[in-house]
Structure formats: C-alpha cells, structure tokens
Short mmCIF file of C-alpha atoms and ligand atoms in Angstrom, two decimals:
data_model
loop_
_atom_site.label_atom_id
_atom_site.label_comp_id
_atom_site.label_asym_id
_atom_site.label_seq_id
_atom_site.Cartn_x
_atom_site.Cartn_y
_atom_site.Cartn_z
CA MET A 1 -15.95 8.47 -30.07
CA SER A 2 -14.01 7.49 -33.16
CA GLN A 3 -11.42 10.12 -32.42
CA GLU A 4 -11.12 8.74 -28.92
CA SER A 5 -10.61 5.15 -29.87
CA SER A 6 -8.00 5.91 -32.49
CA ALA A 7 -6.15 8.04 -29.98
CA ALA A 8 -6.28 5.16 -27.52
CA GLY A 9 -4.81 2.81 -30.02
CA TYR A 10 -2.01 5.22 -30.70
CA ALA A 11 -1.18 5.77 -27.03
CA GLY A 12 -1.41 2.05 -26.41
CA SER A 13 1.26 1.09 -28.86
CA ALA A 14 3.52 4.04 -28.22
CA SER A 15 4.63 3.29 -24.76
CA SER A 16 3.87 -0.38 -24.37
CA VAL A 17 6.99 -0.66 -26.50
CA ALA A 18 8.97 1.49 -24.11
CA HIS A 19 8.15 -0.48 -20.98
CA GLY A 20 6.64 -3.70 -22.23
CA LEU A 21 3.50 -5.32 -20.83
CA TRP A 22 2.97 -7.88 -18.07
CA SER A 23 3.48 -11.36 -19.54
CA SER A 24 0.13 -12.56 -18.29
CA ARG A 25 -2.79 -11.44 -16.26
CA TRP A 26 -1.60 -13.66 -13.43
CA VAL A 27 1.70 -11.83 -13.09
CA PHE A 28 -0.22 -8.61 -12.97
CA ILE A 29 -2.41 -10.01 -10.22
CA LEU A 30 0.68 -11.18 -8.32
CA ALA A 31 2.40 -7.83 -8.72
CA ALA A 32 -0.67 -5.80 -7.78
CA THR A 33 -1.29 -8.07 -4.81
CA GLY A 34 2.35 -7.61 -3.88
CA SER A 35 1.81 -3.88 -4.00
CA ALA A 36 -1.31 -4.06 -1.90
CA VAL A 37 0.00 -6.54 0.67
CA GLY A 38 2.60 -4.79 2.76
CA LEU A 39 3.35 -3.28 6.12
CA GLY A 40 -0.23 -2.04 6.01
CA ASN A 41 -1.59 -5.57 6.21
CA ILE A 42 0.78 -7.20 8.62
CA TRP A 43 1.89 -4.32 10.82
CA LYS A 44 -0.84 -1.72 10.63
CA PHE A 45 -4.09 -3.63 10.14
CA PRO A 46 -3.67 -5.81 13.24
CA TYR A 47 -2.74 -2.88 15.45
CA ILE A 48 -5.46 -0.53 14.31
CA THR A 49 -7.96 -3.36 14.65
CA GLY A 50 -6.63 -4.00 18.14
CA ALA A 51 -6.74 -0.34 19.04
CA ASN A 52 -10.24 0.15 17.60
CA GLY A 53 -11.89 -2.72 19.39
CA GLY A 54 -11.87 -5.61 16.89
CA GLY A 55 -14.90 -6.99 15.03
CA ALA A 56 -16.97 -3.88 14.46
CA PHE A 57 -13.95 -2.11 13.01
CA VAL A 58 -13.20 -5.06 10.73
CA LEU A 59 -16.74 -4.98 9.41
CA VAL A 60 -16.57 -1.29 8.58
CA TYR A 61 -13.18 -1.78 6.98
CA LEU A 62 -14.55 -4.57 4.78
CA ALA A 63 -17.40 -2.31 3.72
CA CYS A 64 -14.92 0.46 2.82
CA ILE A 65 -12.87 -1.90 0.68
CA LEU A 66 -15.96 -3.12 -1.11
CA VAL A 67 -17.79 0.15 -1.63
CA ILE A 68 -14.96 2.63 -2.20
CA GLY A 69 -11.71 0.70 -2.45
CA ILE A 70 -12.55 -1.64 -5.32
CA PRO A 71 -14.20 0.97 -7.57
CA LEU A 72 -11.24 3.28 -7.04
CA LEU A 73 -8.73 0.55 -7.68
CA MET A 74 -10.53 -0.20 -10.95
CA ALA A 75 -10.45 3.48 -11.86
CA GLU A 76 -6.71 3.74 -11.29
CA VAL A 77 -5.89 0.63 -13.28
CA MET A 78 -8.17 1.93 -16.01
CA ILE A 79 -6.44 5.32 -16.18
CA GLY A 80 -3.09 3.58 -16.38
CA ARG A 81 -4.08 1.17 -19.15
CA ARG A 82 -5.95 3.77 -21.12
CA GLY A 83 -3.10 6.28 -20.95
CA ARG A 84 -0.26 3.74 -21.18
CA LYS A 85 2.15 6.10 -19.44
CA ASN A 86 3.30 7.13 -15.99
CA PRO A 87 0.44 8.61 -13.93
CA ALA A 88 1.14 12.23 -14.89
CA GLY A 89 1.61 11.39 -18.57
CA ALA A 90 -1.42 9.11 -18.64
CA MET A 91 -3.70 11.72 -17.13
CA ALA A 92 -2.38 14.40 -19.46
CA ALA A 93 -3.02 12.21 -22.48
CA LEU A 94 -6.50 11.21 -21.34
CA ALA A 95 -7.45 14.78 -20.43
CA LYS A 96 -6.38 15.94 -23.86
CA ARG A 97 -8.44 13.27 -25.56
CA ALA A 98 -11.46 14.17 -23.49
CA GLY A 99 -10.98 17.82 -24.33
CA ALA A 100 -10.34 18.71 -20.69
CA SER A 101 -7.66 20.89 -19.15
CA ARG A 102 -4.09 19.67 -19.37
CA HIS A 103 -3.71 20.65 -15.74
CA TRP A 104 -5.26 17.32 -14.78
CA ARG A 105 -1.78 15.93 -15.19
CA MET A 106 -0.96 17.66 -11.92
CA VAL A 107 -3.15 15.13 -10.17
CA GLY A 108 -1.00 12.39 -11.65
CA GLY A 109 2.10 14.38 -10.76
CA LEU A 110 0.89 14.70 -7.19
CA ALA A 111 0.40 10.94 -7.06
CA VAL A 112 3.94 10.34 -8.32
CA LEU A 113 5.36 12.71 -5.72
CA THR A 114 3.25 11.14 -2.98
CA GLY A 115 4.57 7.68 -3.76
CA PHE A 116 8.11 8.99 -3.86
CA LEU A 117 7.85 10.59 -0.43
CA ILE A 118 6.06 7.56 1.04
CA LEU A 119 8.81 5.27 -0.15
CA SER A 120 11.44 7.30 1.70
CA PHE A 121 9.94 6.45 5.08
CA TYR A 122 8.32 3.13 4.13
CA ALA A 123 11.84 1.86 3.55
CA VAL A 124 12.80 2.93 7.06
CA VAL A 125 9.99 0.91 8.64
CA ALA A 126 10.78 -2.04 6.37
CA GLY A 127 14.33 -1.64 7.69
CA TRP A 128 13.04 -2.33 11.21
CA ALA A 129 11.70 -5.66 9.97
CA LEU A 130 15.08 -6.38 8.44
CA ALA A 131 16.85 -5.51 11.70
CA TYR A 132 14.56 -7.83 13.64
CA ILE A 133 15.50 -10.90 11.56
CA PRO A 134 19.02 -11.27 13.03
CA ALA A 135 17.65 -10.26 16.43
CA ALA A 136 15.12 -13.09 16.28
CA LEU A 137 17.71 -15.49 14.93
CA SER A 138 20.23 -14.80 17.66
CA GLY A 139 17.73 -15.39 20.44
CA SER A 140 17.57 -11.76 21.60
CA PHE A 141 13.87 -12.19 22.33
CA THR A 142 14.35 -14.88 24.97
CA GLY A 143 12.97 -13.79 28.32
CA LEU A 144 11.83 -10.35 27.14
CA THR A 145 9.40 -8.52 29.38
CA ALA A 146 7.21 -5.61 28.42
CA GLU A 147 9.93 -3.20 29.56
CA SER A 148 12.91 -4.95 28.08
CA SER A 149 11.11 -5.47 24.78
CA GLY A 150 10.27 -1.80 24.63
CA ALA A 151 13.90 -1.07 25.45
CA LEU A 152 15.12 -3.37 22.67
CA PHE A 153 13.02 -1.51 20.12
CA GLY A 154 14.14 1.78 21.65
CA GLU A 155 17.77 0.72 21.23
CA LEU A 156 17.21 0.05 17.55
CA LEU A 157 15.60 3.45 17.05
CA ALA A 158 18.44 5.11 18.93
CA ASP A 159 21.07 3.57 16.66
CA PRO A 160 21.35 5.75 13.55
CA LEU A 161 24.01 3.59 11.91
CA LYS A 162 22.01 0.42 12.15
CA LEU A 163 18.86 2.17 10.93
CA VAL A 164 20.67 3.74 7.99
CA LEU A 165 22.20 0.41 7.09
CA CYS A 166 18.84 -1.38 7.17
CA ALA A 167 16.91 1.31 5.31
CA SER A 168 19.67 1.53 2.70
CA LEU A 169 19.61 -2.23 2.15
CA VAL A 170 15.85 -2.13 1.64
CA LEU A 171 16.16 0.76 -0.82
CA LEU A 172 19.01 -0.95 -2.60
CA ALA A 173 17.06 -4.18 -3.01
CA THR A 174 13.97 -2.32 -4.19
CA LEU A 175 15.81 -0.20 -6.73
CA ALA A 176 17.94 -3.10 -7.96
CA ILE A 177 14.75 -4.98 -8.79
CA VAL A 178 13.15 -1.96 -10.43
CA ALA A 179 16.31 -1.20 -12.41
CA CYS A 180 16.11 -4.62 -14.08
CA GLY A 181 12.85 -3.60 -15.71
CA LEU A 182 9.40 -5.03 -15.94
CA HIS A 183 10.17 -8.60 -17.02
CA LYS A 184 13.58 -9.27 -15.53
CA GLY A 185 12.98 -7.20 -12.42
CA LEU A 186 9.42 -6.78 -11.22
CA GLU A 187 7.94 -9.95 -12.68
CA ARG A 188 10.76 -12.18 -11.57
CA ALA A 189 10.70 -10.74 -8.06
CA VAL A 190 6.97 -11.16 -7.52
CA ARG A 191 6.99 -14.67 -9.03
CA TYR A 192 9.30 -15.83 -6.25
CA LEU A 193 8.44 -13.52 -3.40
CA MET A 194 4.66 -13.73 -3.42
CA PRO A 195 4.38 -17.53 -3.16
CA GLY A 196 7.03 -17.36 -0.43
CA LEU A 197 4.96 -14.79 1.41
CA PHE A 198 1.79 -16.90 1.23
CA ILE A 199 3.59 -20.03 2.42
CA LEU A 200 5.10 -18.20 5.39
CA LEU A 201 1.74 -16.73 6.28
CA LEU A 202 0.05 -20.14 6.20
CA ILE A 203 2.79 -21.65 8.37
CA LEU A 204 2.32 -18.87 10.90
CA VAL A 205 -1.47 -19.20 10.93
CA GLY A 206 -1.05 -22.96 11.31
CA TYR A 207 1.21 -22.39 14.28
CA ALA A 208 -1.20 -19.88 15.79
CA ALA A 209 -3.93 -22.49 15.50
CA THR A 210 -1.98 -24.76 17.86
CA THR A 211 -1.79 -22.18 20.64
CA GLY A 212 -5.32 -22.87 21.85
CA TYR A 213 -6.29 -19.24 21.43
CA PHE A 214 -7.40 -19.33 17.81
CA GLY A 215 -11.06 -19.18 18.79
CA ARG A 216 -10.45 -16.12 20.88
CA ALA A 217 -8.70 -14.43 17.95
CA LEU A 218 -11.58 -15.32 15.63
CA GLU A 219 -13.97 -13.83 18.11
CA PHE A 220 -11.85 -10.72 18.45
CA LEU A 221 -11.72 -10.21 14.68
CA PHE A 222 -15.22 -11.23 13.73
CA VAL A 223 -17.61 -10.62 16.60
CA ALA A 224 -18.73 -7.04 16.26
CA ASP A 225 -19.38 -4.89 19.28
CA PHE A 226 -20.88 -1.80 17.75
CA SER A 227 -20.67 0.19 20.96
CA LYS A 228 -16.95 0.48 20.20
CA LEU A 229 -17.62 2.22 16.92
CA SER A 230 -17.36 5.96 16.49
CA GLY A 231 -17.30 8.36 13.57
CA GLU A 232 -13.57 8.44 13.88
CA THR A 233 -13.20 4.68 13.62
CA VAL A 234 -15.12 4.75 10.38
CA LEU A 235 -12.71 7.30 8.98
CA VAL A 236 -9.69 5.35 10.19
CA ALA A 237 -11.11 2.33 8.37
CA LEU A 238 -11.61 4.28 5.16
CA GLY A 239 -8.14 5.81 5.31
CA HIS A 240 -6.67 2.39 5.82
CA ALA A 241 -8.63 0.98 2.89
CA PHE A 242 -6.78 3.51 0.73
CA PHE A 243 -3.40 2.76 2.16
CA THR A 244 -3.72 -0.99 2.02
CA LEU A 245 -4.81 -1.03 -1.61
CA GLY A 246 -1.98 1.40 -2.42
CA LEU A 247 -4.36 3.93 -3.93
CA ALA A 248 -3.77 7.62 -4.64
CA SER A 249 -0.04 7.31 -5.09
CA GLY A 250 0.23 6.29 -8.69
CA ALA A 251 1.28 2.71 -7.97
CA MET A 252 -1.81 1.06 -9.42
CA MET A 253 -1.90 3.48 -12.36
CA ALA A 254 1.69 2.62 -13.17
CA TYR A 255 0.99 -1.10 -12.93
CA GLY A 256 -2.18 -0.65 -14.97
CA ALA A 257 -0.15 0.98 -17.73
CA TYR A 258 1.50 -2.41 -18.37
CA LEU A 259 -1.73 -4.41 -18.33
CA PRO A 260 -2.46 -6.18 -21.61
CA GLU A 261 -5.65 -5.17 -23.43
CA GLY A 262 -8.44 -7.63 -23.04
CA THR A 263 -7.74 -8.44 -19.40
CA SER A 264 -10.79 -7.61 -17.32
CA ILE A 265 -9.99 -4.72 -15.02
CA ALA A 266 -13.01 -5.44 -12.86
CA LYS A 267 -12.17 -9.08 -12.28
CA THR A 268 -8.49 -8.54 -11.63
CA SER A 269 -9.15 -5.63 -9.26
CA ILE A 270 -11.65 -7.66 -7.28
CA LEU A 271 -9.19 -10.53 -7.04
CA VAL A 272 -6.44 -8.21 -5.82
CA ALA A 273 -8.72 -6.68 -3.20
CA ILE A 274 -9.81 -10.11 -2.00
CA ALA A 275 -6.21 -11.30 -1.75
CA ASP A 276 -5.21 -8.14 0.10
CA THR A 277 -8.07 -8.41 2.57
CA GLY A 278 -7.47 -12.12 2.99
CA VAL A 279 -3.84 -11.50 3.91
CA ALA A 280 -4.77 -8.80 6.42
CA LEU A 281 -7.27 -11.11 8.12
CA LEU A 282 -4.84 -14.04 8.07
CA ALA A 283 -2.15 -11.80 9.54
CA GLY A 284 -4.60 -11.05 12.35
CA LEU A 285 -5.20 -14.79 12.77
CA ALA A 286 -1.45 -15.36 12.95
CA ILE A 287 -0.77 -12.56 15.41
CA PHE A 288 -3.68 -12.38 17.86
CA PRO A 289 -3.64 -16.04 19.04
CA ILE A 290 0.05 -15.60 19.88
CA VAL A 291 -0.68 -12.34 21.67
CA PHE A 292 -3.55 -13.83 23.69
CA ALA A 293 -1.74 -17.10 24.45
CA ASN A 294 1.04 -15.13 26.07
CA GLY A 295 -1.24 -12.95 28.11
CA LEU A 296 -0.45 -9.80 26.15
CA GLU A 297 -2.59 -6.86 25.09
CA PRO A 298 -3.98 -6.60 21.52
CA GLY A 299 -4.62 -2.86 21.69
CA VAL A 300 -1.16 -1.39 22.21
CA GLY A 301 -0.91 0.40 18.88
CA PRO A 302 2.11 0.60 16.56
CA GLY A 303 4.28 -1.41 18.95
CA LEU A 304 2.17 -4.53 18.45
CA VAL A 305 4.51 -6.17 15.97
CA PHE A 306 7.85 -4.77 17.14
CA VAL A 307 7.34 -4.76 20.92
CA THR A 308 4.48 -7.09 21.86
CA LEU A 309 5.13 -9.96 19.46
CA PRO A 310 8.84 -10.33 20.36
CA ILE A 311 7.81 -10.87 24.00
CA ALA A 312 5.61 -13.73 22.81
CA PHE A 313 8.34 -15.11 20.53
CA GLY A 314 10.71 -15.06 23.48
CA GLN A 315 8.54 -17.23 25.69
CA MET A 316 6.74 -19.65 23.39
CA PRO A 317 7.84 -23.02 22.01
CA PHE A 318 9.71 -22.67 18.67
CA GLY A 319 9.55 -18.92 19.23
CA GLN A 320 12.97 -18.34 17.71
CA LEU A 321 12.04 -20.02 14.43
CA ILE A 322 8.57 -18.52 14.30
CA GLY A 323 10.02 -15.09 15.05
CA VAL A 324 12.46 -15.33 12.15
CA LEU A 325 9.74 -16.52 9.77
CA PHE A 326 7.48 -13.69 10.87
CA PHE A 327 9.97 -10.92 10.21
CA VAL A 328 11.09 -12.46 6.92
CA MET A 329 7.45 -12.45 5.88
CA LEU A 330 7.07 -8.82 6.92
CA LEU A 331 10.16 -7.87 4.95
CA ILE A 332 8.98 -9.65 1.79
CA ALA A 333 5.59 -7.98 2.05
CA ALA A 334 7.25 -4.59 2.42
CA LEU A 335 9.64 -5.18 -0.46
CA THR A 336 6.98 -6.06 -3.04
CA SER A 337 5.08 -2.92 -1.98
CA ALA A 338 8.18 -0.75 -2.11
CA ILE A 339 8.79 -1.86 -5.69
CA SER A 340 5.35 -0.68 -6.69
CA ILE A 341 5.67 2.61 -4.84
CA SER A 342 8.87 3.40 -6.73
CA GLU A 343 7.64 2.45 -10.21
CA PRO A 344 5.58 5.60 -10.88
CA SER A 345 8.51 7.95 -10.29
CA ILE A 346 10.89 5.77 -12.29
CA ALA A 347 8.42 5.64 -15.18
CA TRP A 348 7.88 9.38 -14.90
CA LEU A 349 11.62 10.15 -15.00
CA THR A 350 12.28 7.91 -18.00
CA GLU A 351 9.31 9.17 -19.99
CA ARG A 352 9.52 12.81 -19.05
CA PHE A 353 13.25 13.25 -19.56
CA GLY A 354 13.93 10.44 -21.97
CA ILE A 355 16.65 8.96 -19.77
CA SER A 356 17.43 5.28 -19.31
CA ARG A 357 15.81 3.25 -16.57
CA LEU A 358 19.14 2.86 -14.83
CA LYS A 359 19.75 6.60 -14.79
CA ALA A 360 16.25 7.17 -13.45
CA VAL A 361 16.81 4.62 -10.71
CA LEU A 362 20.15 6.15 -9.72
CA THR A 363 18.72 9.67 -9.65
CA SER A 364 15.64 8.85 -7.63
CA GLY A 365 17.66 6.44 -5.47
CA GLY A 366 20.00 9.23 -4.43
CA VAL A 367 17.19 11.57 -3.43
CA LEU A 368 15.27 8.77 -1.73
CA TRP A 369 18.31 7.82 0.26
CA LEU A 370 18.81 11.38 1.49
CA LEU A 371 15.16 11.64 2.48
CA SER A 372 15.31 8.30 4.26
CA LEU A 373 18.32 9.60 6.14
CA GLY A 374 16.15 12.43 7.43
CA SER A 375 13.58 9.90 8.66
CA VAL A 376 16.22 7.73 10.30
CA LEU A 377 17.78 10.64 12.14
CA SER A 378 14.42 11.84 13.38
CA PHE A 379 14.36 8.86 15.77
CA ASN A 380 17.65 9.77 17.40
CA VAL A 381 20.12 12.60 16.90
CA GLY A 382 17.68 14.65 14.85
CA ALA A 383 14.68 14.15 17.12
CA ASP A 384 14.71 17.81 18.10
CA PHE A 385 14.48 19.00 14.54
CA THR A 386 10.77 19.51 14.03
CA LEU A 387 8.47 20.88 11.36
CA PHE A 388 5.14 22.10 12.72
CA GLY A 389 5.88 20.31 15.97
CA LYS A 390 6.51 16.94 14.32
CA THR A 391 9.73 15.06 13.66
CA PHE A 392 10.84 14.68 10.05
CA PHE A 393 9.48 11.12 9.84
CA ASP A 394 6.15 12.11 11.39
CA SER A 395 5.81 15.16 9.15
CA LEU A 396 6.38 13.13 6.00
CA ASP A 397 3.92 10.50 7.17
CA TYR A 398 1.39 13.17 8.11
CA LEU A 399 1.81 15.16 4.93
CA THR A 400 1.49 12.16 2.62
CA THR A 401 -1.16 10.11 4.39
CA ASN A 402 -3.35 12.95 5.58
CA TRP A 403 -3.02 15.54 2.85
CA MET A 404 -1.49 14.25 -0.34
CA MET A 405 -3.26 10.90 -0.54
CA PRO A 406 -6.77 12.23 0.05
CA LEU A 407 -6.18 15.12 -2.38
CA GLY A 408 -4.68 12.83 -5.01
CA GLY A 409 -7.46 10.31 -4.46
CA LEU A 410 -10.09 12.98 -4.80
CA GLY A 411 -8.54 14.30 -7.99
CA THR A 412 -8.35 10.79 -9.38
CA VAL A 413 -12.00 9.90 -8.72
CA LEU A 414 -13.20 13.21 -10.07
CA PHE A 415 -11.13 12.67 -13.18
CA ALA A 416 -12.24 9.09 -13.67
CA GLY A 417 -15.88 9.76 -12.85
CA TRP A 418 -16.50 13.19 -14.35
CA VAL A 419 -13.83 13.99 -16.92
CA LEU A 420 -13.57 10.72 -18.79
CA GLN A 421 -16.50 10.23 -21.07
CA GLN A 422 -18.86 7.37 -20.55
CA THR A 423 -17.83 5.73 -23.78
CA THR A 424 -14.20 5.78 -22.73
CA GLN A 425 -15.01 4.40 -19.31
CA ARG A 426 -17.23 1.71 -20.73
CA GLU A 427 -14.66 0.63 -23.25
CA ALA A 428 -11.80 0.80 -20.84
CA ILE A 429 -13.22 -0.94 -17.85
CA GLY A 430 -14.66 -3.94 -19.67
CA ILE A 431 -17.64 -4.67 -17.46
CA ALA A 432 -20.09 -6.51 -19.64
CA SER A 433 -23.16 -5.90 -17.53
CA ASP A 434 -24.78 -2.54 -17.89
CA ARG A 435 -26.07 -2.51 -14.34
CA TRP A 436 -22.66 -3.08 -12.75
CA PHE A 437 -21.08 -0.52 -15.01
CA LEU A 438 -23.60 2.10 -13.99
CA ILE A 439 -23.21 1.26 -10.31
CA TRP A 440 -19.44 1.58 -10.61
CA ARG A 441 -19.76 4.89 -12.38
CA TRP A 442 -22.23 6.21 -9.85
CA VAL A 443 -19.94 5.25 -6.95
CA LEU A 444 -17.07 7.08 -8.59
CA ARG A 445 -19.13 10.19 -9.17
CA TYR A 446 -20.88 10.62 -5.84
CA PRO A 447 -20.14 8.46 -2.80
CA ALA A 448 -16.39 8.09 -3.45
CA PRO A 449 -15.54 11.81 -3.67
CA LEU A 450 -17.80 12.50 -0.71
CA ALA A 451 -16.21 9.82 1.41
CA ILE A 452 -12.73 11.05 0.59
CA MET A 453 -13.70 14.61 1.44
CA LEU A 454 -15.02 13.43 4.79
CA VAL A 455 -11.77 11.63 5.60
CA PHE A 456 -9.89 14.72 4.59
CA LEU A 457 -11.99 17.05 6.72
CA GLN A 458 -11.60 14.70 9.64
CA VAL A 459 -7.81 14.52 9.40
CA ILE A 460 -7.41 18.25 9.12
CA GLY A 461 -9.46 18.52 12.29
CA VAL A 462 -12.70 20.10 11.09
CA PHE A 463 -14.68 17.77 13.35
CA GLY A 464 -12.59 18.75 16.35
N1 LIG B 501 -0.41 -1.15 0.30
C1 LIG B 501 0.87 -1.30 0.92
C2 LIG B 501 0.72 -1.71 2.36
O1 LIG B 501 -0.35 -2.05 2.78
C3 LIG B 501 1.69 -0.08 0.88
C4 LIG B 501 1.59 0.65 -0.38
C5 LIG B 501 1.81 0.22 -1.63
C6 LIG B 501 1.25 1.98 -0.46
N2 LIG B 501 1.60 1.23 -2.50
C7 LIG B 501 1.28 2.30 -1.78
C8 LIG B 501 0.93 2.88 0.51
C9 LIG B 501 0.96 3.58 -2.15
C10 LIG B 501 0.62 4.16 0.15
C11 LIG B 501 0.63 4.49 -1.16
O2 LIG B 501 1.68 -1.71 3.08
#
C-alpha cells in the first residue's frame, strides 16, 4: 500500500509536467463531452434507433450506458489519472506497481492503435458533413426527391478529389488543434466549440418543435414496443454505448491522464455520460420531427442524415438556413471527437520516443492522411480493391469496431477490475460511499467483461 501510493505520487508529478493538467474540472468535462458527442450521437444514434424500431431500443441503450458504460468510463479515466501517461505507458506503470505482467501495456497499445485507425476513417465521414455545408448553403437541396437526394450523396462519394479535400481539411484542423497542446489547443477549442454545439442543437430542436410533429417524435423515441426487440438489438445498443462514450480506444484514458487530483472521477464521468445521452436524444428530437413532417421514413439506416434530411431541408420553410446549421453542428461534434481520438497516439509518440508534440503530430498526420486516402478511394476508383470481401473503409470500420474495440475494452475492464488492487481502485476513483464503490467494482469484474464478450461473440457470428 505504502509502496503503491509513493509510486503514484512519483508518476503523477513526472508527466503532469510534460503535458500539463486541465485548468479546471469544467474544461475536462467539456473536453470529455466533446469526445463523447460526435458523429455517433447525431448521425448514428438517430439512424440505429430508427432502424431498430424506436423506444424499446432507446430504453435498452440507456440501460447499457448506465450499467456498463459509466463504470467503464470511470475505469478508463482512473487508469489515465493513476498512470499519468499515454494509455500504453499508464497501463505499463500501473501493472508494474501492482506486480502484474508488463504485457498489460499491450492492451493500452491496442487502444492507441484502435483510436489511430478509427480517426483515419472518422475524418472521412466528418468530411461528408463539411462537404454538405456549402451544398446546403448554395440551395442544392431545393426540390430534392428520394432519388435525386440519393444521387447527390452518390455524386459526393464518387468524387475522390472533393472527398480527399474535405477529409484532409478535417484532419488538418484536428491536428492543428492538437499540435497547440493541452491549454492552447484542446482547451481553447472545446471552450468555444462546445457551447456553439449546444446552442445550434437547441436552435434545431426549437425549430423541430414548430413542425407539429414533435409529439410523434417523442412517441417514436420514448414509447417502447418490446415486440421490436431482439437479442441482436440489445447487442447493437451495447456496442453503440461503447462507441458513443469513446471507450476502448484510449481517448478517455488520455484525457484522464490530465485530470487534476481531487476531482471526483465518478461525478465527472456521470456528468459526461448524461451530457452525451442528452445530446443523442436531443439530436433525435431535432431530426425525427423534420423527417415525419416531410413524410419521410425514419428507418432508412446510414443515409438518414445525408440522404433523408436534405430532402426535408429542401422542402421546408427556412430549410436552407436550418440545413447549414445542422451540418455545421455535425462538423463541430465530429471535430471535438476527432481531437480526442488523436490525443492517445500523439501522447504515445511524444512519451515513447521523446519527440516534440509538433513532430509527433506531423508523423501521425502523414500516416493518417495516407490511411484516409485509402478510405476515400474505397468509395470510388478503389471500390474493387477488397480485403476479405470488404472495401478498405468497411474493413477498417469492421476491424476496429468489431474486433479491436471489444478486445481492448475487455482487456481494460479485466485490468481495472482484477489487476489493480482494491486499495488502488478505492484511492483512485474517489467514491466516498462504500456501497457504491463495491457495486462499481463488482460491475467491472463480472457483468462488464461478460457483456463485452457477448457483443464480441455476436459480431464474429457465433450466434449465427
Ligand atoms: N464518441 C464519438 C462519437 O460518438 C466518437 C469517438 C470519440 C470515438 N472517441 C472515440 C469512437 C473512440 C470510437 C473510439 O462520435
């Protein structure tokens, strides 16, 4: 115990100097919320809710966030703060202190790599949002039908130059922010971008409330029809809970590494999860009334935001303005997430090789850009190049979401629940009440690993 706490003090001071700490717990909450709120909330949550029948799915999703998501989020922030390094370094240091195998750092390394790969295609999708801003502005949505809207999106995907330009701009913005460091880069960005995001969201929900279909959207989101629920829906909900909180990819560990001592990990994590869920639900309340008011289908899948919504923007009053605001909001949400997804690899490069932040950004930026190029080309000229029957973009998405994230997540919960000693956990997590601490610990040790294994078995097709 005494050996552990002195080691913690040592690790704490060593690298908080290298990277600095968040200036306050509120900036951390803003940054972590910025990480959590992204394409997952505004693009993915509404369409998977639509495709999985609405209310019942939402209920299961909320349960997943509460039961698995929050405890895991707390665990990741805890590992970061306790280790005070990039995910791989933090896990190595903590494993050493606990007398466990150094190989645990591979779990952190896997998380860093996962985030890195995710960013390469996340930036491509964020690029679509960027491309849709001028489209909305110039009135390209006016008079769109289901076919012509599909064709408009198809045209974008078929245009490698435009896609490369947009993805590169997103990457450039992300890395420029990250290059400026914790205080001048990340903190400054989230201080401006997050309030902007919330204001835009509220404007859009306010507009949706005037369409006359708000009640119908509420019903769609909150009235549960359990006949629409299947085992698979439950697993989709759990997988999405991971994605939306940005777990298992090092992002929250890296952000946790800069969290000042004395800030309650439990309270901040709960706040972040509430904000993230709130934004997802509000995004649904902004999108579905517009979809219903224009006689469109909520269950179309990934095209909901890029194909269905533009049709609505093209035929509704103030559609041009609302369309621009919507895609600006989507872009901001994606940008604050992209920043967090890149931080673990930047921190890893600087700490592992002792290079400057700028050098780390340039190195990883180059590789990221090449990878994003692969994703871009897989929608057009490179569509025939496939790995295991999937395009480059789909393979990366599949590999990271279905394999790397569950494996990394599993490793992380096992580490947090079984390797770290109870005294370390208790000290680190800062939950005053014994009962809540024990519940948290129990969740990490049993239900969380089990649930992740189930998701994993489902995605690799064990259940058919
Ligand atoms: N949570 C973000 C979203 O909902 C995306 C994100 C941030 C993410 N960090 C991540 C996704 C790490 C996977 C892994 O869009």
